[in-house]
Coordinates of N, CA and C in Angstrom, one line a residue:
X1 N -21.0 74.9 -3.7 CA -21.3 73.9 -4.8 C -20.4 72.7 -4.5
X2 N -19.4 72.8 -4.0 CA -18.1 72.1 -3.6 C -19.1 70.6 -2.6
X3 N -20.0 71.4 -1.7 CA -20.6 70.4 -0.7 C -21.5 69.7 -1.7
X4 N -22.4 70.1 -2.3 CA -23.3 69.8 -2.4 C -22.8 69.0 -3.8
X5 N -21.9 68.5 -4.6 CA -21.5 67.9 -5.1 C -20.8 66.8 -4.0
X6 N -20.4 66.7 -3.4 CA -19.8 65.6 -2.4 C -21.2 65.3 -1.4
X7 N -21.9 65.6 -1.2 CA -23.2 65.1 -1.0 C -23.6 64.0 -1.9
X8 N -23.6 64.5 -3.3 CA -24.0 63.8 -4.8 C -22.9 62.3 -4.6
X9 N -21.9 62.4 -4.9 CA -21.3 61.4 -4.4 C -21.0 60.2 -3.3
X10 N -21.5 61.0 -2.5 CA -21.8 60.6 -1.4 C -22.9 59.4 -1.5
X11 N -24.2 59.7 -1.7 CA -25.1 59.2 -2.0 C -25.0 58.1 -2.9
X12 N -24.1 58.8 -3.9 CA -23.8 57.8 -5.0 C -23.3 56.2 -4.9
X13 N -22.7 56.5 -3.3 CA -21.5 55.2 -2.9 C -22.3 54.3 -1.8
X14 N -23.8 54.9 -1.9 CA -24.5 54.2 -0.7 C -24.6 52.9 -1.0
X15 N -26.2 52.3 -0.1 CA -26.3 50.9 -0.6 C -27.5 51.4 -1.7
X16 N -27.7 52.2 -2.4 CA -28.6 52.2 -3.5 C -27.7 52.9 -4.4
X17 N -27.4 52.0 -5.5 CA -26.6 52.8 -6.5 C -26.8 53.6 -7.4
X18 N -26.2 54.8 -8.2 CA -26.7 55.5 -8.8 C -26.6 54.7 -10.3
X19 N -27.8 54.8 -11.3 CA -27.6 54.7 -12.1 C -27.2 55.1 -13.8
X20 N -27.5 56.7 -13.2 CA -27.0 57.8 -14.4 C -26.7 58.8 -13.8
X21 N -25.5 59.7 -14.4 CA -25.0 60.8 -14.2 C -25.5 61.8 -15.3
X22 N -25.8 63.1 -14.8 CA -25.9 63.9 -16.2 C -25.8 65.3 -15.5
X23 N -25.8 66.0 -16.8 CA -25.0 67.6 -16.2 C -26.1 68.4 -17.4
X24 N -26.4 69.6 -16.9 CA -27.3 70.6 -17.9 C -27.0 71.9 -17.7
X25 N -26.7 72.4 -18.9 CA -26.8 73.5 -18.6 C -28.2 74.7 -19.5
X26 N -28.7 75.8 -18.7 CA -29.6 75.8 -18.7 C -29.7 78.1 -18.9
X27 N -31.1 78.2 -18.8 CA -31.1 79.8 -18.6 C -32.6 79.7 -18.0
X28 N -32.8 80.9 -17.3 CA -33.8 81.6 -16.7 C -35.4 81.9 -18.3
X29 N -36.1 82.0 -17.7 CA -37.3 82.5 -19.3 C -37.3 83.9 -18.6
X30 N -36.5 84.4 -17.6 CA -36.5 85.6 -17.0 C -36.3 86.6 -18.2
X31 N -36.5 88.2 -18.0 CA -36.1 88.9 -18.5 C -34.3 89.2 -18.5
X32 N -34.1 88.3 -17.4 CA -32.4 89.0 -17.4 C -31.9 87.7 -17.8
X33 N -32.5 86.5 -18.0 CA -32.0 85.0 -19.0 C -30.5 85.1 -18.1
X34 N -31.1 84.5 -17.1 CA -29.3 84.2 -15.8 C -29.6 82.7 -16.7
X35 N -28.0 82.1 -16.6 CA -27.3 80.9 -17.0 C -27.1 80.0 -15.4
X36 N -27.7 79.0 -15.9 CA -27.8 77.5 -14.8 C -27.2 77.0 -15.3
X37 N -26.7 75.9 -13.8 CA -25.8 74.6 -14.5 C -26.2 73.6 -13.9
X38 N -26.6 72.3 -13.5 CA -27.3 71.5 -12.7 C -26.3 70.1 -13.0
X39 N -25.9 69.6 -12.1 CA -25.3 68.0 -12.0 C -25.9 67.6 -11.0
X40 N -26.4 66.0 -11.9 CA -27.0 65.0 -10.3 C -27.2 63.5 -11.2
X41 N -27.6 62.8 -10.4 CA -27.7 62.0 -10.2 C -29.1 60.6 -10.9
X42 N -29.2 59.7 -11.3 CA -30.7 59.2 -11.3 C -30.2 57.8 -10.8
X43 N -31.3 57.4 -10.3 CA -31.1 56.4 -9.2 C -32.7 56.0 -9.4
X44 N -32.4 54.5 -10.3 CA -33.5 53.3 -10.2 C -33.8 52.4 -9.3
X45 N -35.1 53.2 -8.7 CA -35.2 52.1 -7.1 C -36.4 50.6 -7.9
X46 N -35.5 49.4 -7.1 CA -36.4 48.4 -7.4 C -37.8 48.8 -6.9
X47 N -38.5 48.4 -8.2 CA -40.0 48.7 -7.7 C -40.9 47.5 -8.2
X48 N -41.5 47.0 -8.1 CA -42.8 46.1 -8.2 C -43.9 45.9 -8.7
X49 N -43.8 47.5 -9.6 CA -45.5 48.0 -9.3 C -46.4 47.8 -10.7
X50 N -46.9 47.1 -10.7 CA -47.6 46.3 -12.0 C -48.2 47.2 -12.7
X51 N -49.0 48.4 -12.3 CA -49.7 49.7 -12.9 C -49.0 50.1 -13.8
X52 N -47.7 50.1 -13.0 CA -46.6 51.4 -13.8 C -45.7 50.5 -14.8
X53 N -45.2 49.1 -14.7 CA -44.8 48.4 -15.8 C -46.0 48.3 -17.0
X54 N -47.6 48.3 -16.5 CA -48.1 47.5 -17.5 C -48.2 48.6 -18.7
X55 N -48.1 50.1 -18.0 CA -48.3 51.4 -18.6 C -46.7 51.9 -19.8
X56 N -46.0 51.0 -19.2 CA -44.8 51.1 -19.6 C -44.0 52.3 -19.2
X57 N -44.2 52.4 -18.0 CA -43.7 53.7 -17.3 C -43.0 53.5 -15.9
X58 N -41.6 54.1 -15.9 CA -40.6 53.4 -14.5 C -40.3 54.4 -13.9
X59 N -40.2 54.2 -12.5 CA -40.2 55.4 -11.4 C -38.0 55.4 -11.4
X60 N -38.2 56.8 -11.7 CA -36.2 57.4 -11.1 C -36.5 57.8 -10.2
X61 N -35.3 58.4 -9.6 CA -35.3 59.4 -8.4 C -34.1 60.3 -9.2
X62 N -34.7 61.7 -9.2 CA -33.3 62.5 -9.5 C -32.6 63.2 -8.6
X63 N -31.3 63.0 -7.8 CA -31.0 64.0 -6.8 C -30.0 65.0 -7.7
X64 N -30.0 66.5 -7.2 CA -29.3 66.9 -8.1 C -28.7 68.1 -7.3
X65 N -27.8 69.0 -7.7 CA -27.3 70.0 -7.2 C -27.2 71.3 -8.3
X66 N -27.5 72.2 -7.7 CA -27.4 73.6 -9.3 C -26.9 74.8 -9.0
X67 N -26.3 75.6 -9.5 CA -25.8 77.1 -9.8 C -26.6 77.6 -10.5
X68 N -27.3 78.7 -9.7 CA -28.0 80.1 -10.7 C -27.6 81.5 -11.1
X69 N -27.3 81.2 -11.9 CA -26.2 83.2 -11.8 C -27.1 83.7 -11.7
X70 N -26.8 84.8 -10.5 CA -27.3 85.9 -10.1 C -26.5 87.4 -10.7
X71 N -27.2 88.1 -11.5 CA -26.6 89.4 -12.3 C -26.9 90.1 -11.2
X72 N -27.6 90.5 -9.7 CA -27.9 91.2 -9.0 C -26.7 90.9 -7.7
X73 N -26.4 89.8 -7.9 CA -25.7 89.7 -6.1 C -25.1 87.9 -6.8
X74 N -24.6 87.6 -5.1 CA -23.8 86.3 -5.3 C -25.1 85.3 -6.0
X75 N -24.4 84.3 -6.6 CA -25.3 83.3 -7.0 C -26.2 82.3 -6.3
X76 N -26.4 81.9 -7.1 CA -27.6 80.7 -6.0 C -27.3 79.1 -6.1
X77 N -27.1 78.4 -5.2 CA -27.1 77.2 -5.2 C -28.1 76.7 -4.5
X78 N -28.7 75.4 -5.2 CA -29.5 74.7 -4.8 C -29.6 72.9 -4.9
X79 N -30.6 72.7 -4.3 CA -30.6 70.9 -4.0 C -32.1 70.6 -4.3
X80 N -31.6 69.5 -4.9 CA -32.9 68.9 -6.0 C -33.4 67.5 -4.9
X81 N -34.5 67.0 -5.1 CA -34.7 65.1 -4.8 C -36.3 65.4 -5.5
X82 N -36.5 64.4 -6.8 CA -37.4 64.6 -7.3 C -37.6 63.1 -7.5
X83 N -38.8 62.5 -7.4 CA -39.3 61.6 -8.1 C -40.0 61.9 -9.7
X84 N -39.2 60.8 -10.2 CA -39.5 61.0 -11.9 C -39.9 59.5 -12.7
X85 N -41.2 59.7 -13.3 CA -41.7 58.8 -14.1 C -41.1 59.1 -15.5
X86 N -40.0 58.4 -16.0 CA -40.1 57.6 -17.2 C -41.3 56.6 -18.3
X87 N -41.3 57.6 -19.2 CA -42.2 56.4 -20.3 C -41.2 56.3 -22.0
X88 N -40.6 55.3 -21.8 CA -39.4 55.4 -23.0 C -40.7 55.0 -24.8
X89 N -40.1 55.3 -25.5 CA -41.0 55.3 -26.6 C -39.6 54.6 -27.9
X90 N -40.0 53.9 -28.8 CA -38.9 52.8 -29.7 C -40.0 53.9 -30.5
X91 N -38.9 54.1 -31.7 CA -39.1 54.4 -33.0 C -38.2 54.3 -34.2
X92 N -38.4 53.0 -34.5 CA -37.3 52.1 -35.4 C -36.2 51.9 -34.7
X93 N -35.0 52.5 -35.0 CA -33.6 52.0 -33.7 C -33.5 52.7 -32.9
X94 N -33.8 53.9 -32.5 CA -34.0 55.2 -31.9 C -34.6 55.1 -30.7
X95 N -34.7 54.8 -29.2 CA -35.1 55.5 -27.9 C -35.8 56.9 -28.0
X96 N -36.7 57.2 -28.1 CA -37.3 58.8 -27.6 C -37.9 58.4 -25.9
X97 N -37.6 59.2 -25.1 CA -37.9 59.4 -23.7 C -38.9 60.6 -23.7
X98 N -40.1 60.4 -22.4 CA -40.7 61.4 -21.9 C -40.3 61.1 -20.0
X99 N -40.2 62.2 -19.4 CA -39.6 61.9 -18.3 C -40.4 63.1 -17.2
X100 N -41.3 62.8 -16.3 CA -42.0 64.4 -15.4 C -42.0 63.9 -13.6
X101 N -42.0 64.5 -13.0 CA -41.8 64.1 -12.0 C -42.3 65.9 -11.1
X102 N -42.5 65.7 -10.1 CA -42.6 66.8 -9.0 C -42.0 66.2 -7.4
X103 N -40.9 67.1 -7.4 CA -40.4 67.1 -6.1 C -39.6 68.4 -5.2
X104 N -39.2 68.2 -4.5 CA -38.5 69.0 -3.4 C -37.4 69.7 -3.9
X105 N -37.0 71.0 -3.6 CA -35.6 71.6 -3.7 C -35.2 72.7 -3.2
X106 N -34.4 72.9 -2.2 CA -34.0 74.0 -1.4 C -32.8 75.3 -2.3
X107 N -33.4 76.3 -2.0 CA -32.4 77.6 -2.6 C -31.7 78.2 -1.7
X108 N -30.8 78.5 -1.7 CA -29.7 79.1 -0.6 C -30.3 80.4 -0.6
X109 N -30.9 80.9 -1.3 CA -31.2 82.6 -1.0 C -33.0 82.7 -1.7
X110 N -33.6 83.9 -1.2 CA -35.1 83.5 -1.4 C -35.0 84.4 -2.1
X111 N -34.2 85.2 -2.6 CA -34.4 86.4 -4.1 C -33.4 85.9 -5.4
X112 N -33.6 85.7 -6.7 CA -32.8 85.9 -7.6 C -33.2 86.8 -8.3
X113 N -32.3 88.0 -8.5 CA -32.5 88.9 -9.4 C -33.6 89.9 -8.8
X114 N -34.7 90.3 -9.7 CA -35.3 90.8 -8.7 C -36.7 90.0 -8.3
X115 N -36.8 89.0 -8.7 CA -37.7 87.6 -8.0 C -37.9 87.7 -6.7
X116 N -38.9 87.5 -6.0 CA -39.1 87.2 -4.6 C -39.3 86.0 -5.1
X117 N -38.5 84.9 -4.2 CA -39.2 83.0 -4.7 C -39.9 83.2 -3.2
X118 N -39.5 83.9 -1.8 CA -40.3 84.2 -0.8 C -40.1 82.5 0.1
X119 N -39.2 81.8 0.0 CA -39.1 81.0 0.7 C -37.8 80.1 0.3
X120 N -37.3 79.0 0.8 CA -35.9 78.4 0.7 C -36.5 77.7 0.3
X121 N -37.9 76.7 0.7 CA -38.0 75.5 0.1 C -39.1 75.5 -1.1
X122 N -38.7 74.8 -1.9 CA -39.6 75.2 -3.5 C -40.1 73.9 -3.9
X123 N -40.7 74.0 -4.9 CA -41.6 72.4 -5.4 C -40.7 73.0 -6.9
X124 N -40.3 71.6 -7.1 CA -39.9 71.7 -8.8 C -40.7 70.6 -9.7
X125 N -41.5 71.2 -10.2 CA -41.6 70.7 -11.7 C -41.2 70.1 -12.5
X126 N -40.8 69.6 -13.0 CA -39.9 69.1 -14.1 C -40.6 68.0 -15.1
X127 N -40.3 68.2 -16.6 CA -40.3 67.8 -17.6 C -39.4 67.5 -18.5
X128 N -38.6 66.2 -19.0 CA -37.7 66.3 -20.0 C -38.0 65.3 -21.2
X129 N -37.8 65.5 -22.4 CA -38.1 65.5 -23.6 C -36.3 64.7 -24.4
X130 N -36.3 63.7 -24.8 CA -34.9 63.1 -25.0 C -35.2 61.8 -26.0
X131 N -33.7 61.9 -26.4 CA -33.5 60.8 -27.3 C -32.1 60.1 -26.4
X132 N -32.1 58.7 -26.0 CA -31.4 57.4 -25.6 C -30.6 57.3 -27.1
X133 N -29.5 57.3 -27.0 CA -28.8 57.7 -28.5 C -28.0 56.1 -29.0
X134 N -27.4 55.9 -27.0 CA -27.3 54.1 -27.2 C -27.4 53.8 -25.5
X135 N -27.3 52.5 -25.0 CA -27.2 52.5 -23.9 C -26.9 53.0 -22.2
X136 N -25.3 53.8 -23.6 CA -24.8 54.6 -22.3 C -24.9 56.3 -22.2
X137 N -25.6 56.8 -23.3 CA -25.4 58.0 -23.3 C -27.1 58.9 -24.0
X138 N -27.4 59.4 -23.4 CA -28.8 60.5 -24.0 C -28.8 61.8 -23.7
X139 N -29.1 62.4 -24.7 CA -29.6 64.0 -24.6 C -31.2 64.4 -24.6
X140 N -31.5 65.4 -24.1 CA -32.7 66.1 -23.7 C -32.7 67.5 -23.4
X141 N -34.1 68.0 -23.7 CA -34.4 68.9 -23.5 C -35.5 69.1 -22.3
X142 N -34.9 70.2 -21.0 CA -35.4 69.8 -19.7 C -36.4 71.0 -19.6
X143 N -37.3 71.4 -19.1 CA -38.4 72.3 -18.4 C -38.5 71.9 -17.2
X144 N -37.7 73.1 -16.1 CA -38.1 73.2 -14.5 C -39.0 74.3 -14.4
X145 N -40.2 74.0 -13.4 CA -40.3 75.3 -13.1 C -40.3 75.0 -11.3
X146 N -39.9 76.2 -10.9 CA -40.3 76.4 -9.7 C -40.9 77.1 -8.4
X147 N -41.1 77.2 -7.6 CA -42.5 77.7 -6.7 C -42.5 77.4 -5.6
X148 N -43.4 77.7 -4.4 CA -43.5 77.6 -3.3 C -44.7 77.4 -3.1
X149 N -45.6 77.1 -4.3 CA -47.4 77.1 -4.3 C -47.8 78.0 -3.4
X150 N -47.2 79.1 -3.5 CA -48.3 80.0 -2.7 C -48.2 79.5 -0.9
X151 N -47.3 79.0 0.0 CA -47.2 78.9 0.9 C -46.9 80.1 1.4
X152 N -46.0 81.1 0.9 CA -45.4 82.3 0.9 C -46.2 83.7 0.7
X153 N -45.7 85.1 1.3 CA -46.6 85.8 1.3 C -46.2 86.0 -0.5
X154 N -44.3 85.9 -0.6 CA -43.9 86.0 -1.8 C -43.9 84.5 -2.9
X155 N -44.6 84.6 -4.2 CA -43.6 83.6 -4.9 C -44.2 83.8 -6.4
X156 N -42.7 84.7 -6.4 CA -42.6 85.1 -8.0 C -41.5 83.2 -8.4
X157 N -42.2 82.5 -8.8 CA -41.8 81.4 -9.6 C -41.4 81.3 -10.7
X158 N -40.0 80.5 -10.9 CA -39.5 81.0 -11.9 C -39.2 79.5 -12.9
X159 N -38.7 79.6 -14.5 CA -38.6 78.2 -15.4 C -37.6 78.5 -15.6
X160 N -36.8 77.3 -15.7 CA -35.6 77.3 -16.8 C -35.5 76.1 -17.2
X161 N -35.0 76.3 -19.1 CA -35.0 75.4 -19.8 C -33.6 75.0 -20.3
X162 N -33.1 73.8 -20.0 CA -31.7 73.3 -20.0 C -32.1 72.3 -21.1
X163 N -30.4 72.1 -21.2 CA -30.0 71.7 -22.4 C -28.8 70.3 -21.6
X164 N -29.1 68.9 -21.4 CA -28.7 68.2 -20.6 C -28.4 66.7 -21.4
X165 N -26.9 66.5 -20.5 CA -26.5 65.2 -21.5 C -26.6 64.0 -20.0
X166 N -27.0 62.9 -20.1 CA -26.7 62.1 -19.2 C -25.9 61.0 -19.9
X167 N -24.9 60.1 -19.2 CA -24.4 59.1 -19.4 C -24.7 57.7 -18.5
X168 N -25.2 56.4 -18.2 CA -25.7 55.9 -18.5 C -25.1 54.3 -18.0
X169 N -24.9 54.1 -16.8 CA -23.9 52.5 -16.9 C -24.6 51.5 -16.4

């Protein structure tokens, strides 16, 4: 976890800067409800793209790093890079956020629990649901799921729903 957090920073100090930090913590919809923890990164790349302003909708990038307890064996770490469309919503003084994106994420181990995911590299899903509380700080409620779409002979695919604060500079 140690690397893959100094990766996160790493990135962070490039020539594209990061523009939110946020941490979640999370559980499995498994039967054994293992506890996740996820820190990363969102990083607003300039973009141009007249469709997506006129729609009112702005492209992030989330890079992220996660812990999955494993009740069977050592745990799992993993590496996120998702492209994420934002569409922010004003309701009176209040920010509500819809946030979905599908991207890339590697697992250190192809079993959690007794899951075959049947491969290291996974497609994540992702959905988050939030309120922008002020400038520098939002909470949300996040839905990952993830998969291997069937590349694999195995892919028991799995969700988890976190509970995630980002801050905001």
């Amino acid at each position: 976890m140690k690397l893959l957090l100094l990766l996160i920073v790493l990135i962070a100090q490039s020539t594209v800067s990061a523009h939110s930090l946020y941490y979640a913590i999370g559980e499995s919809t498994a039967k054994d409800r293992s506890d996740t923890q996820k820190l990363g990164l969102i990083f607003n790349p300039p973009t141009n793209i007249g469709l997506l302003e006129r729609n009112n909708l702005y492209l992030t990038l989330d890079v992220s790093a996660a812990s999955w307890q494993n009740l069977y064996g050592p745990d799992l770490k993993t590496g996120a890079l998702i492209p994420m469309f934002n569409y922010p919503l004003r309701q009176q003084d209040q920010w509500w956020f819809i946030k979905f994106g599908i991207g890339a994420a590697y697992v250190d181990q192809t079993r959690w629990g007794n899951r075959r995911l049947g491969s290291n590299w996974m497609f994540e899903d992702k959905l988050e649901v939030g309120l922008r509380a002020n400038p520098n700080h939002q909470i949300a409620l996040s839905f990952s799921h993830y998969s291997n779409a069937n590349t694999n002979k195995y892919n028991d695919g799995l969700n988890i729903i976190s509970l995630l604060y980002q801050y905001n500079w």
